[in-house]
N, CA, C and O of each residue as an XYZ file, in Angstrom:
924
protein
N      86.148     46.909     93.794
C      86.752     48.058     93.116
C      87.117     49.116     94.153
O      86.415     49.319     95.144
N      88.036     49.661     93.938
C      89.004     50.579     95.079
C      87.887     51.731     95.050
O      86.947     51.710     94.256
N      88.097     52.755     96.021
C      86.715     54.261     96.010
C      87.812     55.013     95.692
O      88.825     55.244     96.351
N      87.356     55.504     94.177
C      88.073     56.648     93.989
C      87.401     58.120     94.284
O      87.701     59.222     93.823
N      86.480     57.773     95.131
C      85.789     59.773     95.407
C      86.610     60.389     95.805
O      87.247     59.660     96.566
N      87.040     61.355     95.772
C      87.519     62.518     96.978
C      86.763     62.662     97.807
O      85.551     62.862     97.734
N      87.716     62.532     99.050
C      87.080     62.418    100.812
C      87.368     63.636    101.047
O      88.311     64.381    100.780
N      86.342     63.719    101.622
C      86.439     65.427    102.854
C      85.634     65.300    103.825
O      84.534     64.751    103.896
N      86.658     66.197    105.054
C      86.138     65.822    106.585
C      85.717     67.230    106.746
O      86.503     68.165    106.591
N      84.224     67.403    107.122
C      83.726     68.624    107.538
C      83.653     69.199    108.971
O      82.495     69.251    109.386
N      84.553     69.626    109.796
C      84.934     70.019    110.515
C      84.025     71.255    110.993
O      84.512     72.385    110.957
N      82.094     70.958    111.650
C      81.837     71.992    111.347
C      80.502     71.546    112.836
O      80.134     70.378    112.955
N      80.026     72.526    113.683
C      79.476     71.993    115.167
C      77.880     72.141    114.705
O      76.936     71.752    115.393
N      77.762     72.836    113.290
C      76.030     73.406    113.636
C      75.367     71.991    112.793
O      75.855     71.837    111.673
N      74.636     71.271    113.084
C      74.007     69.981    112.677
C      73.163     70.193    111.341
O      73.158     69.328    110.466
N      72.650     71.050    111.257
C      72.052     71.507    109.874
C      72.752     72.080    109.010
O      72.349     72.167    107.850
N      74.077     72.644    109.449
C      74.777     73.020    108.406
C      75.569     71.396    107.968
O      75.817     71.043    106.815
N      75.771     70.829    108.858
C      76.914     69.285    108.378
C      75.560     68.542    107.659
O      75.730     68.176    106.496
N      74.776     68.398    108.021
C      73.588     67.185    107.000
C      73.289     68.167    105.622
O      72.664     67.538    104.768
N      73.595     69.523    105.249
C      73.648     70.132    104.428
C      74.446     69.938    103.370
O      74.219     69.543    102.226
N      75.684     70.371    104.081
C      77.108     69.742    103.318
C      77.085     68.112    103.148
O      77.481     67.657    102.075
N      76.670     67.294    104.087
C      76.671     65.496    103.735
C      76.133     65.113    102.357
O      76.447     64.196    101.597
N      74.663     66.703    102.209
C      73.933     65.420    101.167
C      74.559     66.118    100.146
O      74.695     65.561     99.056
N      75.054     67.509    100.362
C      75.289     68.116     98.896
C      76.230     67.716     98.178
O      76.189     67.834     96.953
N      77.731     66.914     99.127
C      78.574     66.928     98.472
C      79.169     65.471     98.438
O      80.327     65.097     98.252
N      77.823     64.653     98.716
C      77.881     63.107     98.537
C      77.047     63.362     97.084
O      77.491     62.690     96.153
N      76.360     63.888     96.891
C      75.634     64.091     95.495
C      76.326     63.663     94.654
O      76.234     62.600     94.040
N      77.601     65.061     94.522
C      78.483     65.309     93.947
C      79.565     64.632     93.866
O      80.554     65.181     93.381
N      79.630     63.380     94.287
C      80.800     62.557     94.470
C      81.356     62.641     95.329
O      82.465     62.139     95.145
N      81.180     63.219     96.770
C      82.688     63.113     97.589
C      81.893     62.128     98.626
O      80.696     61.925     98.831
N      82.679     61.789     98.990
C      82.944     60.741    100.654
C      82.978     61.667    101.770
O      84.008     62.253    102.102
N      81.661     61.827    102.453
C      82.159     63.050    103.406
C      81.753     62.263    104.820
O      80.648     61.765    105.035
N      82.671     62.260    105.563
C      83.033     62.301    107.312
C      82.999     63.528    107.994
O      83.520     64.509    107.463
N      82.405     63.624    109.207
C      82.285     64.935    110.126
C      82.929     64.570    111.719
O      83.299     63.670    112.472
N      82.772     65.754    111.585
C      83.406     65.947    113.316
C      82.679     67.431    113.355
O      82.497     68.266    112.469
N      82.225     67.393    115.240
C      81.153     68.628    115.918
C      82.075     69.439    116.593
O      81.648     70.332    117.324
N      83.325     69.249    116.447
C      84.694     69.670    117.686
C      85.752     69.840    116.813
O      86.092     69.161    115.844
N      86.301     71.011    117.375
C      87.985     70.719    116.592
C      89.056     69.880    116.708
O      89.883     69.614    115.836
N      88.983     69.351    118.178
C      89.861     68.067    118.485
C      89.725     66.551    118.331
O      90.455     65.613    118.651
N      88.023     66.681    117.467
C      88.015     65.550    116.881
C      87.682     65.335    115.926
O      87.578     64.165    115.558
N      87.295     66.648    114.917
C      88.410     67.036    113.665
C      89.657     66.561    113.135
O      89.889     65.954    112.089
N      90.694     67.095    114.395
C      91.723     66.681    114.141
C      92.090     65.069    114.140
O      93.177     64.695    113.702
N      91.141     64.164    114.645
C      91.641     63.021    114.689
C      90.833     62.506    113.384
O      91.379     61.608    112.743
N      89.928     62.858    113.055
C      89.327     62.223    111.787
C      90.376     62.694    110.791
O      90.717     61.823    109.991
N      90.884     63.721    110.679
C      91.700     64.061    109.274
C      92.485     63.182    109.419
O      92.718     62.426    108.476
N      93.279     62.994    110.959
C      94.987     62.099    110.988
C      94.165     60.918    110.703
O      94.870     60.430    109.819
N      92.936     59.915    110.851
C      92.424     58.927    110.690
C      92.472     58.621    108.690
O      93.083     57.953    107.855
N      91.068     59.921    108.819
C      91.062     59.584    107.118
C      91.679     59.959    106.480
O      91.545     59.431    105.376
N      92.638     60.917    106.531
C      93.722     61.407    105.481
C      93.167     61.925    104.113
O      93.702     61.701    103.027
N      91.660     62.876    104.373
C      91.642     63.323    103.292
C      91.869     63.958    102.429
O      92.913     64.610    102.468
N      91.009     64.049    101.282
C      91.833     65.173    100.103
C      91.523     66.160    100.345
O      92.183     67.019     99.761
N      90.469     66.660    101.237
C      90.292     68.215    101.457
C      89.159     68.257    102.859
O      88.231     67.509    103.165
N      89.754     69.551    103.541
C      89.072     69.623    104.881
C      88.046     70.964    104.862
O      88.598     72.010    104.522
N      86.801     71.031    105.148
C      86.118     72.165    105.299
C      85.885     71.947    106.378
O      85.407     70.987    106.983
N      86.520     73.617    106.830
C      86.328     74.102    108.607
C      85.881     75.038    108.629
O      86.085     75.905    107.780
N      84.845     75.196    109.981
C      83.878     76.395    110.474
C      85.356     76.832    111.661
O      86.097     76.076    112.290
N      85.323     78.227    111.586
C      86.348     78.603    112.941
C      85.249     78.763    114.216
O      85.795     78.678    115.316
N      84.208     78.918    114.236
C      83.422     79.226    115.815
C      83.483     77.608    116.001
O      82.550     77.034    115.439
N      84.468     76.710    116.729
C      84.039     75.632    116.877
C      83.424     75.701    118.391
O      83.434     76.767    119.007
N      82.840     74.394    119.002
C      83.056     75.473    121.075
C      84.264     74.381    121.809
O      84.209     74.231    123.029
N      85.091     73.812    121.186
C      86.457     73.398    122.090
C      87.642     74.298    121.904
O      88.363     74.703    122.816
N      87.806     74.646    120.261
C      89.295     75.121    120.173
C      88.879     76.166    118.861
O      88.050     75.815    118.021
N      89.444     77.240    118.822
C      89.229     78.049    117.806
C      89.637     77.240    115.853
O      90.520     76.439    115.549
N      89.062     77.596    115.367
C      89.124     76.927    113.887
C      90.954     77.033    113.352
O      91.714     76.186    112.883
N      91.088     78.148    113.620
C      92.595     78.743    113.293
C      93.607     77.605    113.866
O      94.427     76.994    113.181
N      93.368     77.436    115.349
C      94.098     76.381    115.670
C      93.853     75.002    115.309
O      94.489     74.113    115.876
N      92.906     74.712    114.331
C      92.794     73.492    113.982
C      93.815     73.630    112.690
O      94.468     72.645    112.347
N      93.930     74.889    111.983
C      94.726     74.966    111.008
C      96.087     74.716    111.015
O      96.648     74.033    110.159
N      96.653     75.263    111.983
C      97.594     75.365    112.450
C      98.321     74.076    113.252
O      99.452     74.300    113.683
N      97.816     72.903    113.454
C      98.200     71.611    113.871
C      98.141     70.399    112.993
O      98.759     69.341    113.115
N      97.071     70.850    111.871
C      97.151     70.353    110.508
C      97.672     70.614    109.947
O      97.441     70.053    108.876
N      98.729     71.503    109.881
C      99.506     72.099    108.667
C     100.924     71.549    109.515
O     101.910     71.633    108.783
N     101.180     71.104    110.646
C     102.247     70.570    111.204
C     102.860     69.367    110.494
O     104.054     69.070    110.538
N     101.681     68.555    109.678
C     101.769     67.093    109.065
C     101.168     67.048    108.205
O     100.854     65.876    107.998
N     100.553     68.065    107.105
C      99.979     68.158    106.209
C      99.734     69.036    105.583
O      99.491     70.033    106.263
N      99.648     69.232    104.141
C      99.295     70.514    103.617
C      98.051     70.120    102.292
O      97.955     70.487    101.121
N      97.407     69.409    102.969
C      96.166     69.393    102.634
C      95.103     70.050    102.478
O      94.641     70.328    103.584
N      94.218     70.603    101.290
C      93.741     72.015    101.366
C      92.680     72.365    102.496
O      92.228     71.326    102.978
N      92.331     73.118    102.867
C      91.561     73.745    103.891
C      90.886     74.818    103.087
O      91.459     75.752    102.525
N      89.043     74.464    103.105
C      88.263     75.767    102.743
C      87.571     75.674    104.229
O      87.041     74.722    104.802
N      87.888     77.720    104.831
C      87.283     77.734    105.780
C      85.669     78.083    104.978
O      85.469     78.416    103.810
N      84.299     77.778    106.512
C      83.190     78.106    105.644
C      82.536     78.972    107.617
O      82.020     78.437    108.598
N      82.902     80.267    107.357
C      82.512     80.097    108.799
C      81.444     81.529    109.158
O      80.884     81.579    108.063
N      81.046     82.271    109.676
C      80.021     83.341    109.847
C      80.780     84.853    109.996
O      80.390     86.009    109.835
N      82.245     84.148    110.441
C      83.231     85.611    110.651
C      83.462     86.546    109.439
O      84.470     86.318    108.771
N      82.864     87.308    109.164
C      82.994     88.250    107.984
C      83.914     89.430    107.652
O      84.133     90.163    106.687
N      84.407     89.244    109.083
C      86.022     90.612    108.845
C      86.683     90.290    108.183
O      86.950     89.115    107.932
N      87.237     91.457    107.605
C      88.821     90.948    107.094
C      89.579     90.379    107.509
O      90.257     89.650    106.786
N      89.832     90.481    109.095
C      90.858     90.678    109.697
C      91.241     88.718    110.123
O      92.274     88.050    110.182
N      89.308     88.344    110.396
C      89.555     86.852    110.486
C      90.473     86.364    109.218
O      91.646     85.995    109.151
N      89.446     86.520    108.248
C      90.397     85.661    106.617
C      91.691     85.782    106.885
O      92.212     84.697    107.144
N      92.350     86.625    106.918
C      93.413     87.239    107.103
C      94.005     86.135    108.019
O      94.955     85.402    107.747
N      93.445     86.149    108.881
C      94.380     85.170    110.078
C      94.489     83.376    109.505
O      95.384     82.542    109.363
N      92.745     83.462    109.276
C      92.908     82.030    108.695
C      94.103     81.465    107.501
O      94.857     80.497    107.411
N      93.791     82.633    106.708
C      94.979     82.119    105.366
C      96.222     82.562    105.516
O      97.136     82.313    104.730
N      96.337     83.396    106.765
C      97.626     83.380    106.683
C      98.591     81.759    107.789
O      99.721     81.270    107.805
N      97.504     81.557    108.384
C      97.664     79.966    109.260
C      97.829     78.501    108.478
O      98.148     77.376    108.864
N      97.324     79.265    106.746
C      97.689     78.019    106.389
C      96.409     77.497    106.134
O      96.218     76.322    106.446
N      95.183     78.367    105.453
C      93.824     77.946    104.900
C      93.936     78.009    103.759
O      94.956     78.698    103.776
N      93.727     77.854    102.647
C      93.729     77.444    101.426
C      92.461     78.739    100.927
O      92.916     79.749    100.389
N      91.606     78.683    101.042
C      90.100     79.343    100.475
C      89.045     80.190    101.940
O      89.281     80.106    103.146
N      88.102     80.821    101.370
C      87.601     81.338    102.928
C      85.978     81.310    102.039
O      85.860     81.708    100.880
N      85.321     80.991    102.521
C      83.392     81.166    102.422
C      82.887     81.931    103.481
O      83.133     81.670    104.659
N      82.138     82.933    103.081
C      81.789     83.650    104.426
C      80.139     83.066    104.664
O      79.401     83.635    103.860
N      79.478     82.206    105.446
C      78.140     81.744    105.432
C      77.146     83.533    105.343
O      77.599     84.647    105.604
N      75.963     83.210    104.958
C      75.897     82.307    104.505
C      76.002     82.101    102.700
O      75.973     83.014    101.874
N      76.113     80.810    102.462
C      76.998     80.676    101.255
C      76.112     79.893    100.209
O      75.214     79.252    100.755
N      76.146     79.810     99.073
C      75.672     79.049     98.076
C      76.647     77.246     97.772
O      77.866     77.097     97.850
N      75.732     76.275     97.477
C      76.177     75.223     97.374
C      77.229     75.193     96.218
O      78.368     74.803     96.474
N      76.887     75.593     94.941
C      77.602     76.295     93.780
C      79.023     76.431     93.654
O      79.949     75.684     93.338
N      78.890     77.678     94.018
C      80.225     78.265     94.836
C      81.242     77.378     96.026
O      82.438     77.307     96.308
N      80.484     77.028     96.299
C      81.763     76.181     97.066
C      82.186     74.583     96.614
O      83.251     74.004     96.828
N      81.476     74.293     96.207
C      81.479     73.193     94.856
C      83.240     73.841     94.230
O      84.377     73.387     94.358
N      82.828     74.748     93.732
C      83.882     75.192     92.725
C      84.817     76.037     93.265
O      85.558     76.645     92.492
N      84.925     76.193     94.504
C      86.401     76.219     94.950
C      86.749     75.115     95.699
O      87.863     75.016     96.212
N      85.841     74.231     95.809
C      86.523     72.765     96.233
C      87.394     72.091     95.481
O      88.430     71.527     95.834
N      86.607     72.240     93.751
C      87.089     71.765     93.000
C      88.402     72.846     92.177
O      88.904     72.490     91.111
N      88.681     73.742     92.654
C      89.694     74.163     92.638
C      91.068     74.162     93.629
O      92.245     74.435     93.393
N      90.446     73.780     94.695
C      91.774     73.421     95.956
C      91.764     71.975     94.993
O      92.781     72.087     94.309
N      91.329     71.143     94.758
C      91.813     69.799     94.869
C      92.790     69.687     93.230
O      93.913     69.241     92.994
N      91.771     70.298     92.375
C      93.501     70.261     91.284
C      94.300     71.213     91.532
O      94.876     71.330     90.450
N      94.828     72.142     92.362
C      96.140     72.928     93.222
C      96.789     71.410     93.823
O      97.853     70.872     93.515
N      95.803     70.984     94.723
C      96.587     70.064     95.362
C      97.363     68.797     94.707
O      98.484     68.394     95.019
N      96.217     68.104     93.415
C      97.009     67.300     92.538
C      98.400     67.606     91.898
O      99.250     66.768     91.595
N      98.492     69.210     91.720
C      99.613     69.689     90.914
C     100.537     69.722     91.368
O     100.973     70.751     90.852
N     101.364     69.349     92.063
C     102.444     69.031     92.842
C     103.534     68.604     92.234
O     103.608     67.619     91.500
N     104.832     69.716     92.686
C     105.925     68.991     91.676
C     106.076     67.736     91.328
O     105.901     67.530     90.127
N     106.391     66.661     92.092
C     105.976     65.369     91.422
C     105.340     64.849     90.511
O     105.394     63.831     89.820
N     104.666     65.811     90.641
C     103.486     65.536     89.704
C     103.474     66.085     88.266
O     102.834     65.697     87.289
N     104.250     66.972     88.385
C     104.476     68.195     87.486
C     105.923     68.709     87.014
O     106.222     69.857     86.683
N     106.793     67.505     87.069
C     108.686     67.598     87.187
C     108.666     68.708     86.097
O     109.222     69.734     86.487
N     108.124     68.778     84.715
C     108.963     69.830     84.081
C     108.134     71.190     84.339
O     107.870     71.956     83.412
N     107.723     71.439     85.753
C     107.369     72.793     86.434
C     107.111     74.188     85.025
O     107.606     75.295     84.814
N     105.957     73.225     84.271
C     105.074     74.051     83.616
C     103.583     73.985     84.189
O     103.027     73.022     84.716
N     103.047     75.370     83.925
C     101.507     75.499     84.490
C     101.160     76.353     82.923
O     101.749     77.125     82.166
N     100.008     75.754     82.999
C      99.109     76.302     81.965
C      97.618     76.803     82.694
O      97.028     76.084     83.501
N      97.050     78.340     82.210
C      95.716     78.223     82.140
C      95.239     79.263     81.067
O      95.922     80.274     80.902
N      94.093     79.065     80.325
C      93.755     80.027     79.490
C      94.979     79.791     78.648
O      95.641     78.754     78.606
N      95.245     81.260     77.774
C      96.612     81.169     77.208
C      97.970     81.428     77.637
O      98.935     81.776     76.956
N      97.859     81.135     79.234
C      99.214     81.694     80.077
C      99.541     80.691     80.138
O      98.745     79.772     80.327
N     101.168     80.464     79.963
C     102.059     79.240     79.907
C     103.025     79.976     80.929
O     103.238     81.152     80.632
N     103.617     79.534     82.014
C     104.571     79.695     83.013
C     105.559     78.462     82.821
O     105.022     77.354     82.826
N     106.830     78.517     82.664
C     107.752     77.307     82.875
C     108.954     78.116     84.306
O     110.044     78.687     84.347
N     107.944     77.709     85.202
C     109.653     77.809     86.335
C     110.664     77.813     86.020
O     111.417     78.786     85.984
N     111.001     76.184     85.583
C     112.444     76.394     85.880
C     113.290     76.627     84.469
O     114.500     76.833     84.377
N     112.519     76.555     83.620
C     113.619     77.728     82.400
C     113.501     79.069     82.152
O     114.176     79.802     81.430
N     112.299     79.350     83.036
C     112.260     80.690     83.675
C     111.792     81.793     82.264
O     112.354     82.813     81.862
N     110.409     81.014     81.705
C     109.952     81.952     80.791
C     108.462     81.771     80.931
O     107.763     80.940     81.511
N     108.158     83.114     80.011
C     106.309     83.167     80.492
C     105.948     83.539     79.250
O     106.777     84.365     78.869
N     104.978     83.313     78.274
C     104.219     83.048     77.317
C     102.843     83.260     77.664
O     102.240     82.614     78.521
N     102.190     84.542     76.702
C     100.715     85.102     76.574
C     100.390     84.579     75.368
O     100.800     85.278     74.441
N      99.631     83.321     74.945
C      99.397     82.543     73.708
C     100.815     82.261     72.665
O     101.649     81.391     72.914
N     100.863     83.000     71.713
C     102.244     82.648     71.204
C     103.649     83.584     71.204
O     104.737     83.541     70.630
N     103.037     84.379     72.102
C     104.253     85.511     72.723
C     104.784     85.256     74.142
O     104.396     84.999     75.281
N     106.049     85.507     73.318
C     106.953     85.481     75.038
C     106.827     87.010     75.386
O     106.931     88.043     74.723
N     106.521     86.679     76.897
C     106.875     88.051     77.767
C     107.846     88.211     79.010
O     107.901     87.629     80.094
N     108.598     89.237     78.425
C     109.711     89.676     79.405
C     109.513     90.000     80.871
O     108.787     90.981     81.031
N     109.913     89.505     81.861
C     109.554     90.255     83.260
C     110.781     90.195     83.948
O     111.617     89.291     83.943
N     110.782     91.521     84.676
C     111.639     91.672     85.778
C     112.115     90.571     86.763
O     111.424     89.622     87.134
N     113.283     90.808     87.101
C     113.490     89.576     88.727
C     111.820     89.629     89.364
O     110.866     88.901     89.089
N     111.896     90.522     90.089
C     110.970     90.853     91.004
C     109.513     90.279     90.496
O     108.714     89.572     91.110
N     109.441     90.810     89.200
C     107.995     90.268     88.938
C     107.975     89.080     88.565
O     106.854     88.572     88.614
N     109.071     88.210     88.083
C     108.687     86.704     87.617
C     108.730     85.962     88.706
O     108.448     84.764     88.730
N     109.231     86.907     90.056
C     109.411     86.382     91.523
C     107.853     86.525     92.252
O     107.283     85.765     93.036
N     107.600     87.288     91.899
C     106.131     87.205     92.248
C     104.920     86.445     91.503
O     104.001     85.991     92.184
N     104.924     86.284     89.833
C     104.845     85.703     89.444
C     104.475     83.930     89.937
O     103.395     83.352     90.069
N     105.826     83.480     90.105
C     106.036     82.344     90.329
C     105.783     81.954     91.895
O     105.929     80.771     92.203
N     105.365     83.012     93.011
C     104.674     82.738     93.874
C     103.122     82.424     93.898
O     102.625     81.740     94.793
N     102.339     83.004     92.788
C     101.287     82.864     92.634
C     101.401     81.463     92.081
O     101.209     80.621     92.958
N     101.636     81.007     90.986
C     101.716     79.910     90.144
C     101.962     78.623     91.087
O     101.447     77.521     90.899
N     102.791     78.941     92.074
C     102.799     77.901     92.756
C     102.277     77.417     93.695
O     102.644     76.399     94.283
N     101.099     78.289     94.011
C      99.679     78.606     94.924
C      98.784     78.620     94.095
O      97.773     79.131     94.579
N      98.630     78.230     92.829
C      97.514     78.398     91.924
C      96.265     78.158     92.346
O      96.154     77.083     92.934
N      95.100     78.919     92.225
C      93.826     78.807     93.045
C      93.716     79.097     94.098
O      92.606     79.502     94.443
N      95.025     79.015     95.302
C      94.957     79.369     96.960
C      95.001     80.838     97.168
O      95.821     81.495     96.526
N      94.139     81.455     98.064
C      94.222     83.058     97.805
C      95.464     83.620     98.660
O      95.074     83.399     99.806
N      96.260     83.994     98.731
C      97.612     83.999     99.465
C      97.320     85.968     99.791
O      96.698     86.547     98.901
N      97.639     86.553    100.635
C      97.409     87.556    101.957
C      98.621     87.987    101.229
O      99.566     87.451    100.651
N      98.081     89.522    101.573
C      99.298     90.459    101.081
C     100.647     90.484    101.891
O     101.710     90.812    101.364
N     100.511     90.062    103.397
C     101.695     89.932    104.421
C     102.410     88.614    103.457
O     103.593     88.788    103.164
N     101.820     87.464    103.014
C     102.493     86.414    103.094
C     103.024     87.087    101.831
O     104.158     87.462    102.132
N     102.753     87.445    100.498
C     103.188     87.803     99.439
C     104.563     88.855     99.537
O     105.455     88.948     98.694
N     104.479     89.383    100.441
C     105.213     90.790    100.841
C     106.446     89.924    101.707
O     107.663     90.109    101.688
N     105.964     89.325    102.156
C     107.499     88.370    103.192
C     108.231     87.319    102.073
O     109.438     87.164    101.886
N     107.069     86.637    101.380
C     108.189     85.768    100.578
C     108.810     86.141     99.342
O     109.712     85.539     98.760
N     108.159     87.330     98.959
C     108.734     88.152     97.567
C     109.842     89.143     97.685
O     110.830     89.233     96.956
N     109.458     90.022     98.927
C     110.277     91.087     98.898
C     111.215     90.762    100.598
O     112.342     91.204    100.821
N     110.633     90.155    101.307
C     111.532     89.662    102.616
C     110.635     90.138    103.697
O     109.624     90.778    103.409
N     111.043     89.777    105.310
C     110.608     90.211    106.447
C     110.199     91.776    106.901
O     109.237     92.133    107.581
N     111.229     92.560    106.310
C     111.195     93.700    106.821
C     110.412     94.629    105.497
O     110.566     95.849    105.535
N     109.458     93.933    104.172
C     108.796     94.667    104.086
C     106.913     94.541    104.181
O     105.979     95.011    103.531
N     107.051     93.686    105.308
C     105.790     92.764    104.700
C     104.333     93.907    105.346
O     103.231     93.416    105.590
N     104.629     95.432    105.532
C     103.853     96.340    105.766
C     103.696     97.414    104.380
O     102.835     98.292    104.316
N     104.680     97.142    103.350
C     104.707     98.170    102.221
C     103.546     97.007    101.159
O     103.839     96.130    100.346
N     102.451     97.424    101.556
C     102.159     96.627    100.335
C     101.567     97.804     99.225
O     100.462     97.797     98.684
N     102.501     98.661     99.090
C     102.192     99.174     97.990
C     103.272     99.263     96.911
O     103.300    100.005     95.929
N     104.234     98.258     97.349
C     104.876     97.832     96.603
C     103.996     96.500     95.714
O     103.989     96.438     94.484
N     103.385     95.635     96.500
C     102.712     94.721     95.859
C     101.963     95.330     94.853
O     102.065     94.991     93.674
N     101.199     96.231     95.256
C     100.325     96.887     94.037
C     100.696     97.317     92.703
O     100.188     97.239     91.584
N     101.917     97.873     93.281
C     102.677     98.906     91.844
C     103.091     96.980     91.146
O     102.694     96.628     90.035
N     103.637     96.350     91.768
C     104.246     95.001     90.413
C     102.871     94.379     90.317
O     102.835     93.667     89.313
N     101.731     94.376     90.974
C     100.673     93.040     90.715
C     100.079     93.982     89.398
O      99.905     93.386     88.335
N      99.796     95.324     89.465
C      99.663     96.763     88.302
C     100.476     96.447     87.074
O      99.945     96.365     85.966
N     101.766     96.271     87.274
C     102.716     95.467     86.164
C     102.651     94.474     85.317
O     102.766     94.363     84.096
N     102.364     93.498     86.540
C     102.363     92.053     86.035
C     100.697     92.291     85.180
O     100.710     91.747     84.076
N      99.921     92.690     85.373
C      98.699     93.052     84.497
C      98.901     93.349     83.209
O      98.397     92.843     82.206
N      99.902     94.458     83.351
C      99.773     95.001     82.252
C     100.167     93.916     81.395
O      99.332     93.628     80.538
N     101.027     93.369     81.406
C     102.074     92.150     80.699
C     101.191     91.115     80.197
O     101.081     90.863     78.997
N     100.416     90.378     81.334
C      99.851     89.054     81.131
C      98.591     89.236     80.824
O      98.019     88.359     80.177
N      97.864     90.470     81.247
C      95.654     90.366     81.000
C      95.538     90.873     79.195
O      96.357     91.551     78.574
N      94.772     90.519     78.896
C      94.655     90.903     77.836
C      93.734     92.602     77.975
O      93.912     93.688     77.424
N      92.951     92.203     78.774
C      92.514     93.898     80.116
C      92.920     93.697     81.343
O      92.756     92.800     82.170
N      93.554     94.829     81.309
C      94.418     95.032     82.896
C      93.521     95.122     83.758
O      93.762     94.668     84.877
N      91.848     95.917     83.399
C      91.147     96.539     83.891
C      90.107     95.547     84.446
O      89.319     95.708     85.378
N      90.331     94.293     83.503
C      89.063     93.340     83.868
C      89.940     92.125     84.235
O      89.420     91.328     83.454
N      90.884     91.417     84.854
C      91.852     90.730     84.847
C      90.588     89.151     84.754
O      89.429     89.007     85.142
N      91.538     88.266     84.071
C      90.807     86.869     83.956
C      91.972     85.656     84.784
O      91.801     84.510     85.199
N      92.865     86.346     84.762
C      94.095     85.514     85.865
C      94.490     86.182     87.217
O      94.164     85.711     88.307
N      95.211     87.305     87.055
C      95.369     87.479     88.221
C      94.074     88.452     88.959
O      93.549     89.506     88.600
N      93.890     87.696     89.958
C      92.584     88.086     90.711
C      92.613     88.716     92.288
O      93.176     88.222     93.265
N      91.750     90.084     92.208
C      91.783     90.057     93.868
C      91.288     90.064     94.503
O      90.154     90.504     94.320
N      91.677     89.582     95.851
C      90.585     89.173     96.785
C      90.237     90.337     97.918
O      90.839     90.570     98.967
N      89.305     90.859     97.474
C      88.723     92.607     98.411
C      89.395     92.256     99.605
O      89.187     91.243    100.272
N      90.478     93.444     99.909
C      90.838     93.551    101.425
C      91.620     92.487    101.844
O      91.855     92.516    103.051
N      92.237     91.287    101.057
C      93.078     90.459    101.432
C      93.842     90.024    101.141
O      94.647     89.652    101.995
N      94.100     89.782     99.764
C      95.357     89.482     99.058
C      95.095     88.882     97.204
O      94.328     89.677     96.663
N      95.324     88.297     96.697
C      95.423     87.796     95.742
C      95.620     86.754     95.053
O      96.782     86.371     94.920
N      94.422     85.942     94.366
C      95.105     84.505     93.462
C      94.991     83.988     92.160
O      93.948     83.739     91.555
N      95.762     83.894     91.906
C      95.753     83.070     90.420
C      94.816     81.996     90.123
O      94.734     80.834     90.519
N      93.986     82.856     89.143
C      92.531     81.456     88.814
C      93.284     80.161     88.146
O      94.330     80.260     87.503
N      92.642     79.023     88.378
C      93.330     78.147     87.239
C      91.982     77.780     86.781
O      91.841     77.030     85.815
């Protein structure tokens, strides 16, 4: 019989943290492979081709970021970093390189369970996968490409701008996406420092879609970094 687990390569140098992650998330069904290095990291992912990679950035050959960043050359396979760097400024770099999720150690087994299992149905959802480019969660219905949005059995009206932002989240569903990246692909290059433009439409788009603006159950933010759509 074929292995249907989901594989993940833990990309991570401290030995008690990888026999940690081995037993927790073989428990749980996955197939997990390691690497103590980032450059041989990188050859286990191009080897096993898995469904999801957890990386520490303090590796001691090559910084974590650049492991992101050479994986994302031939893959866009999700990436949860899990690493000790607690600035903003790291996350920031990581997801904007093309990380999927960020864990700051130290971390609960729980919790990362369940954004694992949230990168991996993002990753199943793939147009292919999904040709008539509807997303559902809760009672939010998004249809791309006939270009309407539904709060249970109401349609709601939105601006260019906001169904443009909108539909950037939706199509990152679960991935926490950085206010630079939101600000460059929504509004363009030259505004990706106004993010208080993001605020005033993500303020909007609340009002429209939460049932409390004040307590949001979809659109979510991530302290000091950007914003994602729960699924």
């Amino acid at each position: 019989m074929a292995n249907l687990k989901p594989t993940v390569v833990v990309i991570e140098d401290d030995p008690p943290i990888r026999r940690f992650l081995r037993t927790g998330l073989s428990t749980h069904g996955f197939t997990v492979y390691e690497a103590d290095s980032g450059k041989q990291g990188i050859i286990e992912a191009g080897i096993r081709k898995p469904d999801l990679i957890i990386l520490d950035l303090g590796l001691p050959d090559v910084d974590g970021v650049e492991v992101i960043k050479t994986v994302r050359e031939w893959s866009a396979m999700p990436i949860i970093i899990l690493s000790a760097r607690s600035a903003e400024q790291s996350k920031i770099e990581a997801l904007d390189a093309g990380a999927d999720d960020y864990l700051t150690k130290p971390f609960g087994l729980g919790e990362l369970l369940a954004r694992t299992r949230v990168a991996l149905r993002h990753w199943l959802r793939t147009p292919e996968q999904n040709p008539t480019g509807e997303f559902t969660t809760g009672n939010l219905r998004v249809d791309l490409i006939n270009r309407w949005v539904h709060v249970g059995d109401q349609e709601v009206h939105l601006t260019p701008i906001q169904f443009r932002l909108l539909s950037m989240l939706v199509q990152n569903a679960g991935k926490v996406l950085t206010h630079h990246q939101i600000l460059k692909d929504v509004w363009g290059p030259s505004h990706t420092e106004s993010s208080h433009y993001l605020r005033i439409y993500m303020s909007q788009l609340r009002q429209k879609l939460e049932e409390d603006p004040t307590q949001p159950k979809y659109l979510l933010t991530e302290s000091g970094v950007g914003y994602r759509l729960k699924v």
